[in-house]
Amino acid sequence: MTRLVVAAGQAVPVVGDVAANVARAAEMTRQAAARGARLLVLPEAFLTGYEPRAFEDADALPHEDDLAGDLLAPLRAAAAAAEVHVLVSTPLHRSDGSVTLSLVLVGADGAAHAAYDKQHLDPTERAWFAPGGPGTSVVEVDGVPLGLAICYDSRFPEHAAAAAEAGALAYVVSAAYLEGSTRGRDVALAARALDTGTYVVMAGALGECGGVPITGGSSVWGPEGHLLASVADDDGALALAVLDSDVVAEVRTRQTMHVDRRRS
């Protein structure tokens, strides 16, 4: 049996103020650790805010070369002190000049690296970001393999299926659901859990995007699509749950869609 306590966190970021948002992420890391979490997942574009005016100046965005430097130093120190892993999303200026919408993994040892780039960009995002390359990103935290996704990725069943095929026991989604899009959130994420037999962890952004409220709703679903933990629109809230490999194994003996899926 392998178990992992995970916290899906949400908070209102300061638009365009990376330093303030890194400090808030560090504070939430300490809060998650105090509640027994070993992994904290934060929402889409948390380090800048999910807001067009924060994306327009590519030169002002976090650069991949800064991940091991001063940019994330408070968060890296908090993760190391609390022995908590953190997945935080940010626009990321890459060395080749492109900008991706990425998930950065800050390890419990304080090391940080870009772990995943969003593959499925919605039409508005294509003005600012390049899509990540094809394939699956699975990282391991305390022996639990986690498939990574950012928001719109989760609307494509094959994306979660590929993560499960690669061994993921949970599908971890950093997201920003604007008002009016929550139906898709609630249906798609429960479905991804059920059709892959994995946990789904979603950290939902708060704030506004172009004047439209962003809805939060951070949640964890079990491998049969049951809601295990959820928060509404509270600033600084954490949805906590235990991911258990034995539960995944037992569910997959009864719900066999992950192996019955035709591959050609």
XYZ file of C-alpha atoms in Angstrom:
264
model
C 0.000 0.000 0.000
C 1.224 3.489 -0.893
C -0.620 6.529 0.420
C -0.217 10.232 -0.242
C -2.054 13.101 1.472
C -2.704 15.796 -1.120
C -4.025 19.343 -0.774
C -5.671 21.141 -3.700
C -5.259 24.809 -2.830
C -6.763 28.028 -4.081
C -6.144 31.712 -3.387
C -6.670 35.067 -5.072
C -3.342 36.049 -6.667
C -2.048 39.587 -7.099
C -2.185 40.097 -10.853
C 1.295 40.518 -12.289
C 3.070 40.448 -8.911
C 5.121 37.256 -9.029
C 6.944 37.955 -5.760
C 3.678 38.403 -3.845
C 2.255 35.218 -5.337
C 5.400 33.229 -4.554
C 5.098 34.425 -0.950
C 1.443 33.354 -0.863
C 2.378 29.947 -2.276
C 4.992 29.588 0.478
C 2.403 30.464 3.119
C -0.010 27.893 1.707
C 2.764 25.301 1.675
C 3.188 25.758 5.416
C -0.580 25.547 5.930
C -0.812 22.362 3.888
C 2.046 20.812 5.872
C 0.338 21.706 9.157
C -2.685 19.709 7.983
C -0.604 16.664 7.086
C -0.290 17.115 3.310
C 2.779 15.897 1.452
C 1.724 17.472 -1.869
C 0.197 20.891 -2.515
C -1.309 21.619 -5.935
C -1.951 25.258 -6.885
C -4.138 26.722 -9.676
C -3.410 27.607 -13.274
C -1.130 30.624 -13.810
C -0.986 31.194 -10.039
C 2.326 33.061 -10.101
C 0.943 35.811 -12.370
C -2.807 35.458 -12.035
C -4.940 34.102 -14.862
C -5.469 37.505 -16.448
C -4.690 38.750 -19.994
C -2.880 41.872 -18.856
C -0.418 39.693 -16.934
C 0.432 37.700 -20.073
C 1.027 40.489 -22.588
C 4.636 41.390 -21.737
C 6.542 38.159 -22.300
C 9.783 39.685 -21.005
C 8.167 40.303 -17.602
C 7.083 36.681 -17.170
C 9.021 34.150 -15.094
C 11.944 32.688 -17.040
C 12.873 29.034 -16.886
C 16.454 29.968 -16.002
C 15.182 31.680 -12.827
C 13.488 28.610 -11.332
C 16.579 27.628 -9.329
C 17.385 31.224 -8.367
C 15.814 34.070 -6.430
C 12.439 33.926 -8.202
C 11.126 30.912 -6.253
C 13.489 31.112 -3.275
C 10.763 31.673 -0.615
C 8.677 28.808 -1.991
C 11.646 26.480 -2.357
C 12.681 27.252 1.238
C 9.149 26.663 2.556
C 8.854 23.357 0.684
C 12.196 22.152 2.031
C 11.455 23.259 5.597
C 8.019 21.615 5.592
C 9.137 18.604 3.511
C 6.204 19.184 1.158
C 6.169 18.914 -2.637
C 4.422 21.752 -4.508
C 3.020 21.890 -8.038
C 2.581 25.528 -9.037
C 1.505 26.824 -12.439
C 2.960 29.824 -14.216
C 3.477 31.286 -17.662
C 7.105 30.439 -18.386
C 9.441 32.257 -20.746
C 11.614 29.557 -22.284
C 15.215 29.812 -23.415
C 14.143 29.426 -27.072
C 11.965 32.554 -26.793
C 8.626 30.738 -26.604
C 6.220 31.111 -23.696
C 4.415 28.104 -22.278
C 1.754 27.734 -19.602
C 3.513 25.336 -17.306
C 3.507 23.350 -14.088
C 6.636 23.692 -11.973
C 7.402 20.981 -9.440
C 9.096 22.251 -6.297
C 10.375 19.195 -4.475
C 10.541 18.588 -0.749
C 14.294 19.091 -1.113
C 13.762 22.620 -2.450
C 14.742 21.831 -6.041
C 12.473 23.196 -8.779
C 11.988 22.329 -12.429
C 9.406 22.722 -15.173
C 7.520 19.432 -15.133
C 4.747 19.935 -17.713
C 3.602 22.379 -20.416
C -0.091 22.724 -21.242
C -0.797 20.866 -24.484
C -4.366 21.952 -25.247
C -4.691 25.737 -25.431
C -8.104 27.305 -25.706
C -8.536 29.907 -28.470
C -7.848 32.942 -26.265
C -4.616 31.459 -24.878
C -3.064 30.940 -28.309
C -2.285 34.661 -28.539
C 0.226 34.338 -25.691
C 1.359 30.732 -25.337
C 2.885 27.929 -27.361
C 1.451 24.438 -26.756
C 3.497 21.820 -25.000
C 4.744 18.893 -27.017
C 2.829 15.623 -27.247
C 3.271 12.831 -24.789
C 2.615 12.228 -21.140
C 4.229 13.763 -18.088
C 4.171 11.510 -15.027
C 6.080 12.518 -11.903
C 6.471 10.523 -8.710
C 5.828 11.941 -5.237
C 6.442 9.658 -2.256
C 6.170 6.639 -4.519
C 2.853 7.728 -6.062
C 2.955 8.348 -9.850
C 1.003 11.465 -10.854
C -0.123 12.428 -14.349
C -0.028 16.193 -14.935
C -2.545 18.388 -16.747
C -3.551 22.020 -16.972
C -7.245 22.931 -17.242
C -8.388 22.387 -20.868
C -6.177 19.284 -21.158
C -8.651 17.475 -18.903
C -11.482 17.861 -21.426
C -9.740 15.327 -23.691
C -10.215 11.760 -22.381
C -7.158 10.465 -24.225
C -4.916 12.814 -22.215
C -5.919 11.272 -18.878
C -5.940 7.790 -20.436
C -2.336 8.218 -21.536
C -1.339 9.203 -18.001
C -3.055 6.108 -16.585
C -1.420 3.964 -19.247
C 1.947 5.348 -18.126
C 1.220 4.221 -14.565
C -0.335 7.292 -12.951
C -2.516 6.624 -9.894
C -3.791 10.200 -9.921
C -4.465 12.822 -12.585
C -3.474 16.229 -11.216
C -5.067 19.272 -12.835
C -4.133 22.912 -12.275
C -7.076 24.919 -13.569
C -8.912 28.217 -13.966
C -12.667 27.839 -14.545
C -14.392 31.074 -15.390
C -17.994 31.690 -14.412
C -20.149 29.784 -16.894
C -17.683 26.936 -17.412
C -18.258 24.986 -14.204
C -20.572 22.420 -15.833
C -17.703 21.216 -17.970
C -15.464 21.103 -14.901
C -17.840 19.039 -12.806
C -18.691 16.540 -15.541
C -15.277 16.121 -17.163
C -13.173 15.643 -14.055
C -15.439 13.050 -12.465
C -15.531 11.274 -15.833
C -11.730 11.246 -16.105
C -11.583 9.539 -12.698
C -14.163 6.917 -13.617
C -12.879 6.057 -17.075
C -9.227 5.709 -15.954
C -9.720 4.305 -12.457
C -7.490 7.014 -10.995
C -7.901 9.798 -8.483
C -8.354 13.283 -9.925
C -7.000 16.287 -8.041
C -7.991 19.765 -9.263
C -6.763 23.105 -7.915
C -9.063 25.884 -9.165
C -8.076 29.522 -9.583
C -9.817 32.450 -7.933
C -10.024 36.125 -8.907
C -11.147 37.610 -12.210
C -10.163 37.241 -15.861
C -11.066 40.265 -17.961
C -13.747 41.140 -15.422
C -15.273 37.633 -15.393
C -15.159 35.869 -12.009
C -13.002 32.752 -11.702
C -14.780 30.149 -9.636
C -12.339 28.165 -7.456
C -13.991 24.867 -6.555
C -10.784 22.942 -5.808
C -11.692 19.268 -5.414
C -10.519 15.665 -5.277
C -12.428 12.768 -6.874
C -11.950 9.076 -6.110
C -11.208 6.473 -8.799
C -14.920 5.772 -9.338
C -15.730 9.449 -9.832
C -17.045 10.125 -6.321
C -16.294 13.556 -4.858
C -13.985 13.096 -1.851
C -13.211 16.700 -0.920
C -14.180 20.126 -2.214
C -14.081 23.819 -1.341
C -16.204 26.561 -2.883
C -14.781 30.042 -3.487
C -12.952 30.648 -0.200
C -9.626 32.482 -0.462
C -6.799 30.348 0.917
C -8.869 27.176 1.135
C -7.434 23.668 0.883
C -9.295 20.521 -0.214
C -7.490 17.547 1.362
C -7.757 13.843 0.605
C -5.708 10.666 0.846
C -4.602 8.952 -2.364
C -4.327 5.207 -1.750
C -2.821 2.747 -4.240
C -4.805 -0.139 -2.735
C -8.073 1.672 -3.456
C -7.040 2.170 -7.082
C -6.122 -1.518 -7.398
C -9.444 -2.651 -5.902
C -11.515 -0.334 -8.080
C -9.700 -1.468 -11.205
C -10.655 -5.088 -10.519
C -14.310 -4.032 -10.894
C -14.135 -1.090 -13.293
C -11.932 -2.312 -16.126
C -12.329 0.438 -18.747
C -8.642 1.278 -18.483
C -7.663 -2.156 -19.843
C -10.706 -2.758 -22.075
C -10.089 0.401 -24.127
C -9.225 -0.500 -27.737
C -5.826 0.810 -28.752
C -6.138 0.473 -32.514
